[in-house]
PDB file of C-alpha atoms in Angstrom:
ATOM      1  CA  MET P1339       6.040  18.293  20.538  1.00 87.00           C
ATOM      2  CA  THR P1340       2.931  20.380  22.526  1.00 91.00           C
ATOM      3  CA  ALA P1341       2.529  19.956  26.231  1.00 92.00           C
ATOM      4  CA  ALA P1342      -0.227  17.772  25.720  1.00 93.00           C
ATOM      5  CA  GLN P1343       1.496  15.673  23.166  1.00 92.00           C
ATOM      6  CA  ALA P1344       4.039  15.212  25.753  1.00 92.00           C
ATOM      7  CA  GLU P1345       1.274  14.156  28.359  1.00 91.00           C
ATOM      8  CA  GLU P1346       0.279  11.403  25.677  1.00 91.00           C
ATOM      9  CA  LEU P1347       3.987  10.254  25.547  1.00 92.00           C
ATOM     10  CA  LEU P1348       4.165   9.868  29.221  1.00 92.00           C
ATOM     11  CA  ARG P1349       0.999   7.998  29.629  1.00 90.00           C
ATOM     12  CA  ASN P1350       1.270   5.611  26.476  1.00 89.00           C
ATOM     13  CA  GLY P1351       4.690   5.430  26.197  1.00 89.00           C
ATOM     14  CA  LEU P1352       6.783   4.512  22.793  1.00 86.00           C
ATOM     15  CA  SER P1353       6.263   0.950  21.717  1.00 87.00           C
ATOM     16  CA  CYS P1354       9.678  -0.604  19.887  1.00 87.00           C
ATOM     17  CA  ARG P1355       7.278  -3.907  19.175  1.00 88.00           C
ATOM     18  CA  ALA P1356       7.387  -4.683  15.416  1.00 88.00           C
ATOM     19  CA  GLU P1357       3.485  -5.030  14.172  1.00 80.00           C
ATOM     20  CA  ASN P1358       4.513  -8.206  11.910  1.00 78.00           C
ATOM     21  CA  ASP P1359       5.631 -11.403  13.147  1.00 82.00           C
ATOM     22  CA  THR P1360       8.716 -12.782  11.799  1.00 90.00           C
ATOM     23  CA  PHE P1361      10.310 -16.552  11.788  1.00 93.00           C
ATOM     24  CA  ALA P1362      11.879 -17.085  15.017  1.00 95.00           C
ATOM     25  CA  GLN P1363      15.630 -18.360  14.679  1.00 96.00           C
ATOM     26  CA  PHE P1364      15.511 -19.909  17.938  1.00 98.00           C
ATOM     27  CA  GLN P1365      13.156 -21.988  20.407  1.00 98.00           C
ATOM     28  CA  VAL P1366      12.973 -22.194  24.163  1.00 98.00           C
ATOM     29  CA  GLY P1367      16.244 -24.469  25.415  1.00 98.00           C
ATOM     30  CA  ASP P1368      18.440 -23.983  22.399  1.00 98.00           C
ATOM     31  CA  CYS P1369      21.959 -23.435  23.202  1.00 98.00           C
ATOM     32  CA  VAL P1370      23.483 -20.187  21.108  1.00 98.00           C
ATOM     33  CA  ARG P1371      26.535 -18.288  20.959  1.00 98.00           C
ATOM     34  CA  ALA P1372      26.437 -14.487  21.139  1.00 98.00           C
ATOM     35  CA  ARG P1373      28.395 -13.484  17.622  1.00 98.00           C
ATOM     36  CA  VAL P1374      31.841 -12.241  17.841  1.00 98.00           C
ATOM     37  CA  MET P1375      31.525  -8.831  16.122  1.00 95.00           C
ATOM     38  CA  HIS P1376      32.993  -5.355  16.358  1.00 95.00           C
ATOM     39  CA  PRO P1377      30.862  -2.960  14.275  1.00 93.00           C
ATOM     40  CA  GLN P1378      31.804   0.492  14.384  1.00 93.00           C
ATOM     41  CA  THR P1379      28.254   1.596  14.619  1.00 94.00           C
ATOM     42  CA  TYR P1380      25.814   1.386  17.370  1.00 94.00           C
ATOM     43  CA  THR P1381      24.785  -2.255  18.621  1.00 95.00           C
ATOM     44  CA  ARG P1382      22.841  -3.452  21.742  1.00 96.00           C
ATOM     45  CA  LEU P1383      25.124  -6.621  21.958  1.00 97.00           C
ATOM     46  CA  PRO P1384      27.443  -5.611  24.878  1.00 97.00           C
ATOM     47  CA  ARG P1385      31.118  -6.997  23.994  1.00 97.00           C
ATOM     48  CA  TYR P1386      31.200  -9.186  27.449  1.00 98.00           C
ATOM     49  CA  VAL P1387      28.950 -11.623  25.974  1.00 98.00           C
ATOM     50  CA  ARG P1388      30.214 -12.071  22.460  1.00 98.00           C
ATOM     51  CA  GLY P1389      31.314 -15.254  22.061  1.00 98.00           C
ATOM     52  CA  LYS P1390      30.043 -16.803  25.027  1.00 98.00           C
ATOM     53  CA  VAL P1391      27.549 -19.882  24.990  1.00 98.00           C
ATOM     54  CA  GLY P1392      24.099 -19.267  26.992  1.00 98.00           C
ATOM     55  CA  ILE P1393      20.592 -20.774  26.858  1.00 98.00           C
ATOM     56  CA  ILE P1394      17.389 -19.240  25.118  1.00 98.00           C
ATOM     57  CA  VAL P1395      14.817 -19.159  28.454  1.00 98.00           C
ATOM     58  CA  LYS P1396      12.359 -16.882  26.845  1.00 97.00           C
ATOM     59  CA  ASP P1397      10.864 -15.388  23.518  1.00 96.00           C
ATOM     60  CA  ARG P1398      10.031 -11.808  24.154  1.00 95.00           C
ATOM     61  CA  GLY P1399       8.455 -11.309  20.504  1.00 95.00           C
ATOM     62  CA  VAL P1400       9.617  -9.127  17.891  1.00 96.00           C
ATOM     63  CA  TYR P1401      10.721  -5.730  17.829  1.00 95.00           C
ATOM     64  CA  VAL P1402      12.452  -3.234  15.652  1.00 94.00           C
ATOM     65  CA  PHE P1403      16.216  -3.805  15.764  1.00 95.00           C
ATOM     66  CA  PRO P1404      18.011  -0.729  17.171  1.00 94.00           C
ATOM     67  CA  ASP P1405      21.523  -1.756  15.558  1.00 94.00           C
ATOM     68  CA  THR P1406      20.211  -0.489  12.064  1.00 94.00           C
ATOM     69  CA  VAL P1407      17.239   1.979  13.586  1.00 91.00           C
ATOM     70  CA  GLY P1408      20.035   3.903  15.878  1.00 88.00           C
ATOM     71  CA  GLN P1409      21.728   4.458  11.892  1.00 90.00           C
ATOM     72  CA  ARG P1410      18.392   5.199  10.482  1.00 91.00           C
ATOM     73  CA  LEU P1411      18.438   2.114   8.271  1.00 92.00           C
ATOM     74  CA  ASP P1412      15.874  -0.823   7.735  1.00 92.00           C
ATOM     75  CA  THR P1413      13.902  -1.443  10.847  1.00 92.00           C
ATOM     76  CA  LYS P1414      14.898  -5.025  10.731  1.00 93.00           C
ATOM     77  CA  PRO P1415      12.164  -6.532  13.061  1.00 95.00           C
ATOM     78  CA  GLN P1416      13.223  -9.772  14.749  1.00 96.00           C
ATOM     79  CA  HIS P1417      12.745 -11.897  17.830  1.00 97.00           C
ATOM     80  CA  VAL P1418      14.288 -10.935  21.345  1.00 97.00           C
ATOM     81  CA  TYR P1419      15.186 -13.529  23.526  1.00 98.00           C
ATOM     82  CA  SER P1420      16.057 -13.728  27.136  1.00 98.00           C
ATOM     83  CA  VAL P1421      19.511 -15.653  27.297  1.00 98.00           C
ATOM     84  CA  GLN P1422      20.519 -17.106  30.370  1.00 98.00           C
ATOM     85  CA  PHE P1423      24.609 -17.026  30.886  1.00 98.00           C
ATOM     86  CA  ALA P1424      26.202 -18.749  33.819  1.00 98.00           C
ATOM     87  CA  ALA P1425      28.561 -16.218  35.162  1.00 98.00           C
ATOM     88  CA  GLN P1426      31.266 -18.418  35.308  1.00 98.00           C
ATOM     89  CA  GLU P1427      30.947 -19.095  31.062  1.00 98.00           C
ATOM     90  CA  LEU P1428      30.864 -14.855  31.196  1.00 98.00           C
ATOM     91  CA  TRP P1429      33.932 -14.906  33.681  1.00 98.00           C
ATOM     92  CA  GLY P1430      35.838 -18.129  34.186  1.00 98.00           C
ATOM     93  CA  THR P1431      36.130 -20.313  37.362  1.00 96.00           C
ATOM     94  CA  ASN P1432      36.089 -17.545  40.057  1.00 94.00           C
ATOM     95  CA  ALA P1433      32.641 -16.558  39.849  1.00 97.00           C
ATOM     96  CA  PRO P1434      29.804 -18.311  41.784  1.00 97.00           C
ATOM     97  CA  ALA P1435      29.230 -21.595  40.168  1.00 96.00           C
ATOM     98  CA  ASN P1436      25.429 -20.845  40.627  1.00 95.00           C
ATOM     99  CA  ASP P1437      25.110 -17.691  39.392  1.00 98.00           C
ATOM    100  CA  THR P1438      23.393 -16.354  36.289  1.00 98.00           C
ATOM    101  CA  LEU P1439      22.958 -13.292  33.733  1.00 98.00           C
ATOM    102  CA  PHE P1440      19.937 -12.748  31.984  1.00 98.00           C
ATOM    103  CA  ILE P1441      20.291 -10.276  28.720  1.00 98.00           C
ATOM    104  CA  ASP P1442      17.825  -9.784  26.094  1.00 98.00           C
ATOM    105  CA  LEU P1443      19.245 -10.513  22.671  1.00 98.00           C
ATOM    106  CA  PHE P1444      18.299 -10.269  18.728  1.00 97.00           C
ATOM    107  CA  ASP P1445      18.414 -12.999  15.981  1.00 97.00           C
ATOM    108  CA  ASP P1446      20.851 -11.036  14.527  1.00 97.00           C
ATOM    109  CA  HIS P1447      22.923 -11.243  17.914  1.00 97.00           C
ATOM    110  CA  LEU P1448      22.961 -14.938  17.712  1.00 98.00           C
ATOM    111  CA  GLU P1449      24.247 -18.429  16.428  1.00 98.00           C
ATOM    112  CA  ALA P1450      23.878 -21.869  17.103  1.00 97.00           C
ATOM    113  CA  VAL P1451      25.700 -23.840  18.900  1.00 95.00           C
TER     114      VAL P1451
ATOM    115  CA  MET R 480      17.478  23.615  45.671  1.00 49.00           C
ATOM    116  CA  SER R 481      19.718  26.702  44.326  1.00 46.00           C
ATOM    117  CA  SER R 482      19.073  29.875  46.930  1.00 51.00           C
ATOM    118  CA  HIS R 483      19.415  33.241  46.113  1.00 58.00           C
ATOM    119  CA  HIS R 484      22.518  33.445  48.020  1.00 60.00           C
ATOM    120  CA  GLN R 485      24.143  31.076  46.282  1.00 70.00           C
ATOM    121  CA  ALA R 486      25.911  30.945  42.737  1.00 76.00           C
ATOM    122  CA  GLU R 487      24.250  28.558  40.059  1.00 81.00           C
ATOM    123  CA  SER R 488      26.941  25.977  39.030  1.00 88.00           C
ATOM    124  CA  ASP R 489      28.287  25.843  35.831  1.00 91.00           C
ATOM    125  CA  ILE R 490      26.227  22.784  34.692  1.00 92.00           C
ATOM    126  CA  ALA R 491      23.205  24.758  35.734  1.00 93.00           C
ATOM    127  CA  LEU R 492      23.849  27.716  33.825  1.00 94.00           C
ATOM    128  CA  ARG R 493      24.789  26.129  30.810  1.00 95.00           C
ATOM    129  CA  VAL R 494      21.596  24.535  30.995  1.00 93.00           C
ATOM    130  CA  LYS R 495      19.743  27.601  31.498  1.00 92.00           C
ATOM    131  CA  ALA R 496      21.426  29.536  28.373  1.00 95.00           C
ATOM    132  CA  ILE R 497      20.781  26.312  26.593  1.00 95.00           C
ATOM    133  CA  GLU R 498      17.004  25.970  27.446  1.00 93.00           C
ATOM    134  CA  LEU R 499      16.559  29.669  26.443  1.00 94.00           C
ATOM    135  CA  LEU R 500      18.228  29.732  23.270  1.00 96.00           C
ATOM    136  CA  LEU R 501      15.826  26.808  22.140  1.00 95.00           C
ATOM    137  CA  VAL R 502      12.911  28.369  23.441  1.00 93.00           C
ATOM    138  CA  GLU R 503      13.767  31.986  21.452  1.00 95.00           C
ATOM    139  CA  LYS R 504      14.371  29.635  18.288  1.00 95.00           C
ATOM    140  CA  GLY R 505      10.880  27.977  18.622  1.00 92.00           C
ATOM    141  CA  ILE R 506      12.237  24.228  18.935  1.00 93.00           C
ATOM    142  CA  ILE R 507      10.893  23.819  22.416  1.00 92.00           C
ATOM    143  CA  ASP R 508       8.061  25.053  23.877  1.00 93.00           C
ATOM    144  CA  PRO R 509       8.258  25.981  27.463  1.00 92.00           C
ATOM    145  CA  ALA R 510       4.904  24.300  28.703  1.00 94.00           C
ATOM    146  CA  THR R 511       5.801  20.979  27.228  1.00 94.00           C
ATOM    147  CA  LEU R 512       9.062  21.026  29.721  1.00 92.00           C
ATOM    148  CA  ASP R 513       7.027  21.831  32.251  1.00 93.00           C
ATOM    149  CA  THR R 514       4.624  19.253  31.763  1.00 94.00           C
ATOM    150  CA  ILE R 515       7.741  17.097  31.578  1.00 93.00           C
ATOM    151  CA  ILE R 516       9.436  18.311  34.708  1.00 92.00           C
ATOM    152  CA  ASP R 517       5.710  18.742  36.865  1.00 93.00           C
ATOM    153  CA  ALA R 518       5.241  14.647  35.807  1.00 93.00           C
ATOM    154  CA  TYR R 519       8.432  13.477  36.989  1.00 92.00           C
ATOM    155  CA  GLU R 520       8.573  15.902  40.407  1.00 92.00           C
ATOM    156  CA  HIS R 521       4.785  14.998  41.004  1.00 91.00           C
ATOM    157  CA  LYS R 522       3.145  11.742  39.363  1.00 91.00           C
ATOM    158  CA  ILE R 523       5.794   9.577  38.634  1.00 93.00           C
ATOM    159  CA  GLY R 524       8.341   7.738  41.287  1.00 94.00           C
ATOM    160  CA  PRO R 525       9.527   4.949  43.007  1.00 97.00           C
ATOM    161  CA  HIS R 526       5.864   5.273  44.800  1.00 96.00           C
ATOM    162  CA  ASN R 527       4.203   3.782  41.389  1.00 96.00           C
ATOM    163  CA  GLY R 528       6.455   0.595  41.731  1.00 97.00           C
ATOM    164  CA  ALA R 529       6.115   0.236  45.404  1.00 98.00           C
ATOM    165  CA  ARG R 530       2.255   0.111  44.923  1.00 98.00           C
ATOM    166  CA  ILE R 531       2.524  -3.001  42.270  1.00 98.00           C
ATOM    167  CA  VAL R 532       4.888  -4.720  44.730  1.00 98.00           C
ATOM    168  CA  ALA R 533       2.448  -4.365  47.759  1.00 98.00           C
ATOM    169  CA  ARG R 534      -0.447  -5.521  45.127  1.00 98.00           C
ATOM    170  CA  ALA R 535       1.281  -8.524  44.636  1.00 98.00           C
ATOM    171  CA  TRP R 536       2.226  -9.530  48.417  1.00 98.00           C
ATOM    172  CA  ILE R 537      -1.530  -9.255  48.930  1.00 97.00           C
ATOM    173  CA  ASP R 538      -3.061 -10.669  46.169  1.00 98.00           C
ATOM    174  CA  PRO R 539      -1.585 -14.136  44.355  1.00 98.00           C
ATOM    175  CA  GLU R 540      -3.437 -14.035  41.324  1.00 98.00           C
ATOM    176  CA  PHE R 541      -2.137 -10.693  40.782  1.00 98.00           C
ATOM    177  CA  LYS R 542       1.153 -11.705  41.414  1.00 98.00           C
ATOM    178  CA  HIS R 543       1.001 -14.769  39.483  1.00 98.00           C
ATOM    179  CA  ARG R 544      -0.129 -12.769  36.761  1.00 98.00           C
ATOM    180  CA  LEU R 545       2.572  -9.853  37.324  1.00 98.00           C
ATOM    181  CA  LEU R 546       5.458 -12.823  36.908  1.00 98.00           C
ATOM    182  CA  ALA R 547       3.814 -14.009  33.672  1.00 97.00           C
ATOM    183  CA  ASP R 548       3.409 -10.527  31.853  1.00 96.00           C
ATOM    184  CA  GLY R 549       4.556  -7.388  34.038  1.00 96.00           C
ATOM    185  CA  THR R 550       3.681  -5.399  30.981  1.00 95.00           C
ATOM    186  CA  SER R 551      -0.483  -6.489  31.197  1.00 96.00           C
ATOM    187  CA  ALA R 552      -0.516  -6.813  34.939  1.00 97.00           C
ATOM    188  CA  ILE R 553       0.748  -3.026  35.116  1.00 96.00           C
ATOM    189  CA  ALA R 554      -0.988  -1.882  32.834  1.00 95.00           C
ATOM    190  CA  GLU R 555      -4.139  -3.100  35.266  1.00 96.00           C
ATOM    191  CA  MET R 556      -3.131  -0.442  37.396  1.00 96.00           C
ATOM    192  CA  LYS R 557      -2.835   1.835  34.622  1.00 92.00           C
ATOM    193  CA  LEU R 558       1.002   2.431  35.856  1.00 92.00           C
ATOM    194  CA  THR R 559       2.841   1.526  32.430  1.00 89.00           C
ATOM    195  CA  GLY R 560       3.995   4.547  30.542  1.00 91.00           C
ATOM    196  CA  PHE R 561       7.054   6.092  28.509  1.00 91.00           C
ATOM    197  CA  SER R 562      10.399   3.918  29.205  1.00 90.00           C
ATOM    198  CA  SER R 563       8.205   1.081  30.622  1.00 89.00           C
ATOM    199  CA  GLU R 564       6.049  -0.408  27.607  1.00 90.00           C
ATOM    200  CA  HIS R 565       7.745  -3.972  27.894  1.00 94.00           C
ATOM    201  CA  MET R 566       7.679  -4.649  31.548  1.00 96.00           C
ATOM    202  CA  VAL R 567       9.502  -7.803  33.280  1.00 97.00           C
ATOM    203  CA  VAL R 568       9.084  -8.454  36.997  1.00 98.00           C
ATOM    204  CA  VAL R 569      11.605 -10.789  38.504  1.00 98.00           C
ATOM    205  CA  GLU R 570      11.341 -12.232  41.887  1.00 98.00           C
ATOM    206  CA  ASN R 571      13.484 -12.347  44.997  1.00 98.00           C
ATOM    207  CA  THR R 572      13.408 -15.565  46.928  1.00 98.00           C
ATOM    208  CA  PRO R 573      15.165 -17.224  49.720  1.00 97.00           C
ATOM    209  CA  ASN R 574      16.793 -18.776  47.053  1.00 98.00           C
ATOM    210  CA  ILE R 575      17.209 -16.304  44.426  1.00 98.00           C
ATOM    211  CA  HIS R 576      18.690 -12.386  44.660  1.00 98.00           C
ATOM    212  CA  ASN R 577      17.493 -10.305  40.965  1.00 98.00           C
ATOM    213  CA  LEU R 578      19.762  -7.131  40.266  1.00 98.00           C
ATOM    214  CA  ILE R 579      18.486  -5.141  37.531  1.00 98.00           C
ATOM    215  CA  VAL R 580      21.381  -3.080  35.563  1.00 98.00           C
ATOM    216  CA  CYS R 581      21.863  -1.361  31.882  1.00 97.00           C
ATOM    217  CA  THR R 582      25.317  -1.614  31.135  1.00 97.00           C
ATOM    218  CA  LEU R 583      25.358  -0.356  27.389  1.00 95.00           C
ATOM    219  CA  CYS R 584      23.600   3.052  29.109  1.00 90.00           C
ATOM    220  CA  SER R 585      21.090   3.444  32.019  1.00 90.00           C
ATOM    221  CA  CYS R 586      17.883   1.656  30.841  1.00 93.00           C
ATOM    222  CA  TYR R 587      15.628   2.066  33.637  1.00 96.00           C
ATOM    223  CA  PRO R 588      11.177   1.714  34.189  1.00 95.00           C
ATOM    224  CA  TRP R 589      10.980   5.424  34.174  1.00 94.00           C
ATOM    225  CA  ALA R 590       6.832   5.011  34.335  1.00 94.00           C
ATOM    226  CA  ILE R 591       7.314   2.794  37.009  1.00 96.00           C
ATOM    227  CA  LEU R 592      10.270   3.900  39.175  1.00 96.00           C
ATOM    228  CA  GLY R 593      10.781   7.447  38.378  1.00 95.00           C
ATOM    229  CA  LEU R 594      14.357   8.891  36.906  1.00 94.00           C
ATOM    230  CA  PRO R 595      17.410   6.618  37.423  1.00 95.00           C
ATOM    231  CA  PRO R 596      19.581   7.434  40.455  1.00 96.00           C
ATOM    232  CA  THR R 597      22.668   8.786  39.699  1.00 96.00           C
ATOM    233  CA  TRP R 598      24.807   5.476  40.750  1.00 97.00           C
ATOM    234  CA  TYR R 599      22.615   3.742  38.634  1.00 97.00           C
ATOM    235  CA  LYS R 600      24.045   5.444  35.643  1.00 97.00           C
ATOM    236  CA  SER R 601      27.556   5.288  36.744  1.00 97.00           C
ATOM    237  CA  PHE R 602      29.922   3.883  34.809  1.00 96.00           C
ATOM    238  CA  ALA R 603      31.334   1.688  38.280  1.00 97.00           C
ATOM    239  CA  TYR R 604      27.934   0.399  38.535  1.00 98.00           C
ATOM    240  CA  ARG R 605      27.229  -0.899  35.167  1.00 97.00           C
ATOM    241  CA  SER R 606      30.067  -2.093  34.236  1.00 97.00           C
ATOM    242  CA  ARG R 607      30.977  -4.184  38.361  1.00 97.00           C
ATOM    243  CA  ALA R 608      27.619  -5.364  38.411  1.00 98.00           C
ATOM    244  CA  VAL R 609      27.795  -8.128  35.710  1.00 98.00           C
ATOM    245  CA  ILE R 610      31.418  -8.930  36.435  1.00 97.00           C
ATOM    246  CA  ASP R 611      30.703  -8.676  40.719  1.00 97.00           C
ATOM    247  CA  PRO R 612      27.422  -8.452  41.366  1.00 98.00           C
ATOM    248  CA  ARG R 613      27.922  -9.615  45.365  1.00 98.00           C
ATOM    249  CA  GLY R 614      30.868  -7.258  45.816  1.00 98.00           C
ATOM    250  CA  VAL R 615      28.636  -3.876  44.519  1.00 98.00           C
ATOM    251  CA  LEU R 616      25.535  -5.620  46.763  1.00 98.00           C
ATOM    252  CA  GLN R 617      28.087  -5.718  49.565  1.00 98.00           C
ATOM    253  CA  GLU R 618      29.160  -2.198  49.219  1.00 98.00           C
ATOM    254  CA  PHE R 619      24.879  -1.782  49.584  1.00 97.00           C
ATOM    255  CA  GLY R 620      25.087  -3.206  52.641  1.00 97.00           C
ATOM    256  CA  LEU R 621      23.953  -6.144  51.676  1.00 97.00           C
ATOM    257  CA  GLU R 622      25.500  -9.673  51.989  1.00 96.00           C
ATOM    258  CA  ILE R 623      23.828 -12.512  49.915  1.00 97.00           C
ATOM    259  CA  PRO R 624      24.954 -16.214  51.420  1.00 97.00           C
ATOM    260  CA  GLU R 625      26.905 -18.097  49.453  1.00 95.00           C
ATOM    261  CA  GLN R 626      23.822 -20.856  48.375  1.00 96.00           C
ATOM    262  CA  VAL R 627      21.445 -18.155  47.487  1.00 98.00           C
ATOM    263  CA  GLU R 628      21.785 -17.746  43.357  1.00 98.00           C
ATOM    264  CA  VAL R 629      22.637 -14.130  41.998  1.00 98.00           C
ATOM    265  CA  ARG R 630      20.657 -13.387  39.099  1.00 98.00           C
ATOM    266  CA  VAL R 631      22.081 -10.344  37.025  1.00 98.00           C
ATOM    267  CA  TRP R 632      19.402  -8.403  34.405  1.00 98.00           C
ATOM    268  CA  ASP R 633      21.038  -6.401  31.495  1.00 98.00           C
ATOM    269  CA  SER R 634      18.389  -4.550  30.643  1.00 96.00           C
ATOM    270  CA  ASN R 635      20.080  -3.643  26.909  1.00 93.00           C
ATOM    271  CA  ALA R 636      17.386  -4.241  24.573  1.00 93.00           C
ATOM    272  CA  ASP R 637      13.610  -2.506  24.894  1.00 92.00           C
ATOM    273  CA  LEU R 638      12.690  -4.470  27.942  1.00 95.00           C
ATOM    274  CA  ARG R 639      12.829  -2.986  31.116  1.00 96.00           C
ATOM    275  CA  TYR R 640      13.395  -4.598  34.649  1.00 97.00           C
ATOM    276  CA  LEU R 641      11.078  -4.425  38.405  1.00 98.00           C
ATOM    277  CA  VAL R 642      12.543  -6.580  40.831  1.00 98.00           C
ATOM    278  CA  LEU R 643       9.555  -8.047  43.189  1.00 98.00           C
ATOM    279  CA  PRO R 644      11.404  -7.764  46.864  1.00 98.00           C
ATOM    280  CA  GLU R 645      10.358 -10.701  49.439  1.00 98.00           C
ATOM    281  CA  ARG R 646       7.458  -9.858  51.733  1.00 97.00           C
ATOM    282  CA  PRO R 647       9.527  -8.845  54.715  1.00 96.00           C
ATOM    283  CA  PRO R 648       8.298 -10.717  58.382  1.00 94.00           C
ATOM    284  CA  GLY R 649       5.799  -8.866  60.793  1.00 92.00           C
ATOM    285  CA  THR R 650       4.198  -7.552  57.797  1.00 95.00           C
ATOM    286  CA  GLU R 651       1.010 -10.050  57.938  1.00 93.00           C
ATOM    287  CA  LYS R 652      -1.611  -7.659  59.236  1.00 93.00           C
ATOM    288  CA  MET R 653      -0.573  -4.652  56.917  1.00 95.00           C
ATOM    289  CA  THR R 654      -2.562  -2.995  54.563  1.00 96.00           C
ATOM    290  CA  GLU R 655      -1.727  -2.512  51.252  1.00 97.00           C
ATOM    291  CA  ASP R 656      -1.218   0.929  51.495  1.00 96.00           C
ATOM    292  CA  LYS R 657       1.232   0.618  54.409  1.00 96.00           C
ATOM    293  CA  LEU R 658       2.920  -2.044  52.882  1.00 97.00           C
ATOM    294  CA  ALA R 659       3.714  -0.037  49.804  1.00 97.00           C
ATOM    295  CA  GLY R 660       5.170   2.295  51.940  1.00 96.00           C
ATOM    296  CA  LEU R 661       7.767  -0.012  53.200  1.00 97.00           C
ATOM    297  CA  VAL R 662       9.045  -0.427  49.750  1.00 97.00           C
ATOM    298  CA  THR R 663      11.869   1.159  48.501  1.00 97.00           C
ATOM    299  CA  ARG R 664      13.430   2.444  45.053  1.00 98.00           C
ATOM    300  CA  ASN R 665      16.294   0.162  45.618  1.00 98.00           C
ATOM    301  CA  ALA R 666      14.557  -2.716  46.628  1.00 98.00           C
ATOM    302  CA  MET R 667      12.916  -2.585  43.624  1.00 98.00           C
ATOM    303  CA  ILE R 668      16.220  -2.536  41.856  1.00 98.00           C
ATOM    304  CA  GLY R 669      17.580  -5.334  43.858  1.00 98.00           C
ATOM    305  CA  THR R 670      20.045  -3.566  45.453  1.00 98.00           C
ATOM    306  CA  ALA R 671      18.404  -3.679  49.064  1.00 97.00           C
ATOM    307  CA  LYS R 672      16.029  -5.875  50.806  1.00 97.00           C
ATOM    308  CA  VAL R 673      12.490  -4.548  51.704  1.00 97.00           C
ATOM    309  CA  GLN R 674      13.396  -4.189  55.863  1.00 94.00           C
ATOM    310  CA  SER R 675      10.565  -5.131  58.496  1.00 91.00           C
ATOM    311  CA  PRO R 676       8.629  -2.281  60.147  1.00 87.00           C
ATOM    312  CA  ALA R 677      10.637  -0.757  62.831  1.00 76.00           C
ATOM    313  CA  ALA R 678       7.781  -0.791  65.358  1.00 60.00           C
ATOM    314  CA  PRO R 679       5.202  -3.738  65.760  1.00 56.00           C
ATOM    315  CA  ILE R 680       2.376  -3.170  63.552  1.00 52.00           C
ATOM    316  CA  ASP R 681      -1.050  -3.236  65.643  1.00 51.00           C
TER     317      ASP R 681
END
């Protein structure tokens, strides 16, 4: 990378948005479960949400899928959603009743409830 | 920070040795490194985020656009850039306190806030911010009342987050520049609130 390329990268960044739209598996308001899976390879699905039920609050658009891109496989573009989980769903009844957690999950991380 | 009287640390020596090798082998260009280091030392930092917050405080229409689509509103100010390509801005209110974390690594809006502080990258912060955000905030000196909802945002994917802190009382007459001077990095991560100015403003 040259100094000029570095400057351009700092200024314009590196978008992970995919060019083409793909079918959204879920809609805002849907109840979803984060899939229970334990891949040996890279994933952006943290363990603490696996198996937990949340609500889709926003469709963030279509992005390349780091779980496969990280292995230099297909870019597998798909929708990313902001999913809201109740703190009690994640951590049990000792967690404050009104506290919540938002996390960005890909179609392949989710299943319908 | 190193001085001639102080021996360099093992890590500094190791980095120097690796850098020398990479330059010698033609893998990296010292001019490229200088460009990147200069950018993060002199141009990019929390002062960028502070300008965004101050603008949102004085311009309700900008604030509306910022909360609706952080990326394009920040692009209006030409403050987007590497590792801030897809921005989400979340607003603190008397009823909601937002806290940002990346549990998987240390994702952080570099163009807006500069490089992340060491504690943001620590295992302790990354694991505890999600399971016990109120406990973590307490250690930062922030007591969140029971009735206030704590919202934790895990920036595990490609979106980066910025907290829009509450404008402190006593700042009604301050200019945008002066307001920006009040906004701290931690307030934009959610581990602090913006404090009222110490002295009354004329």
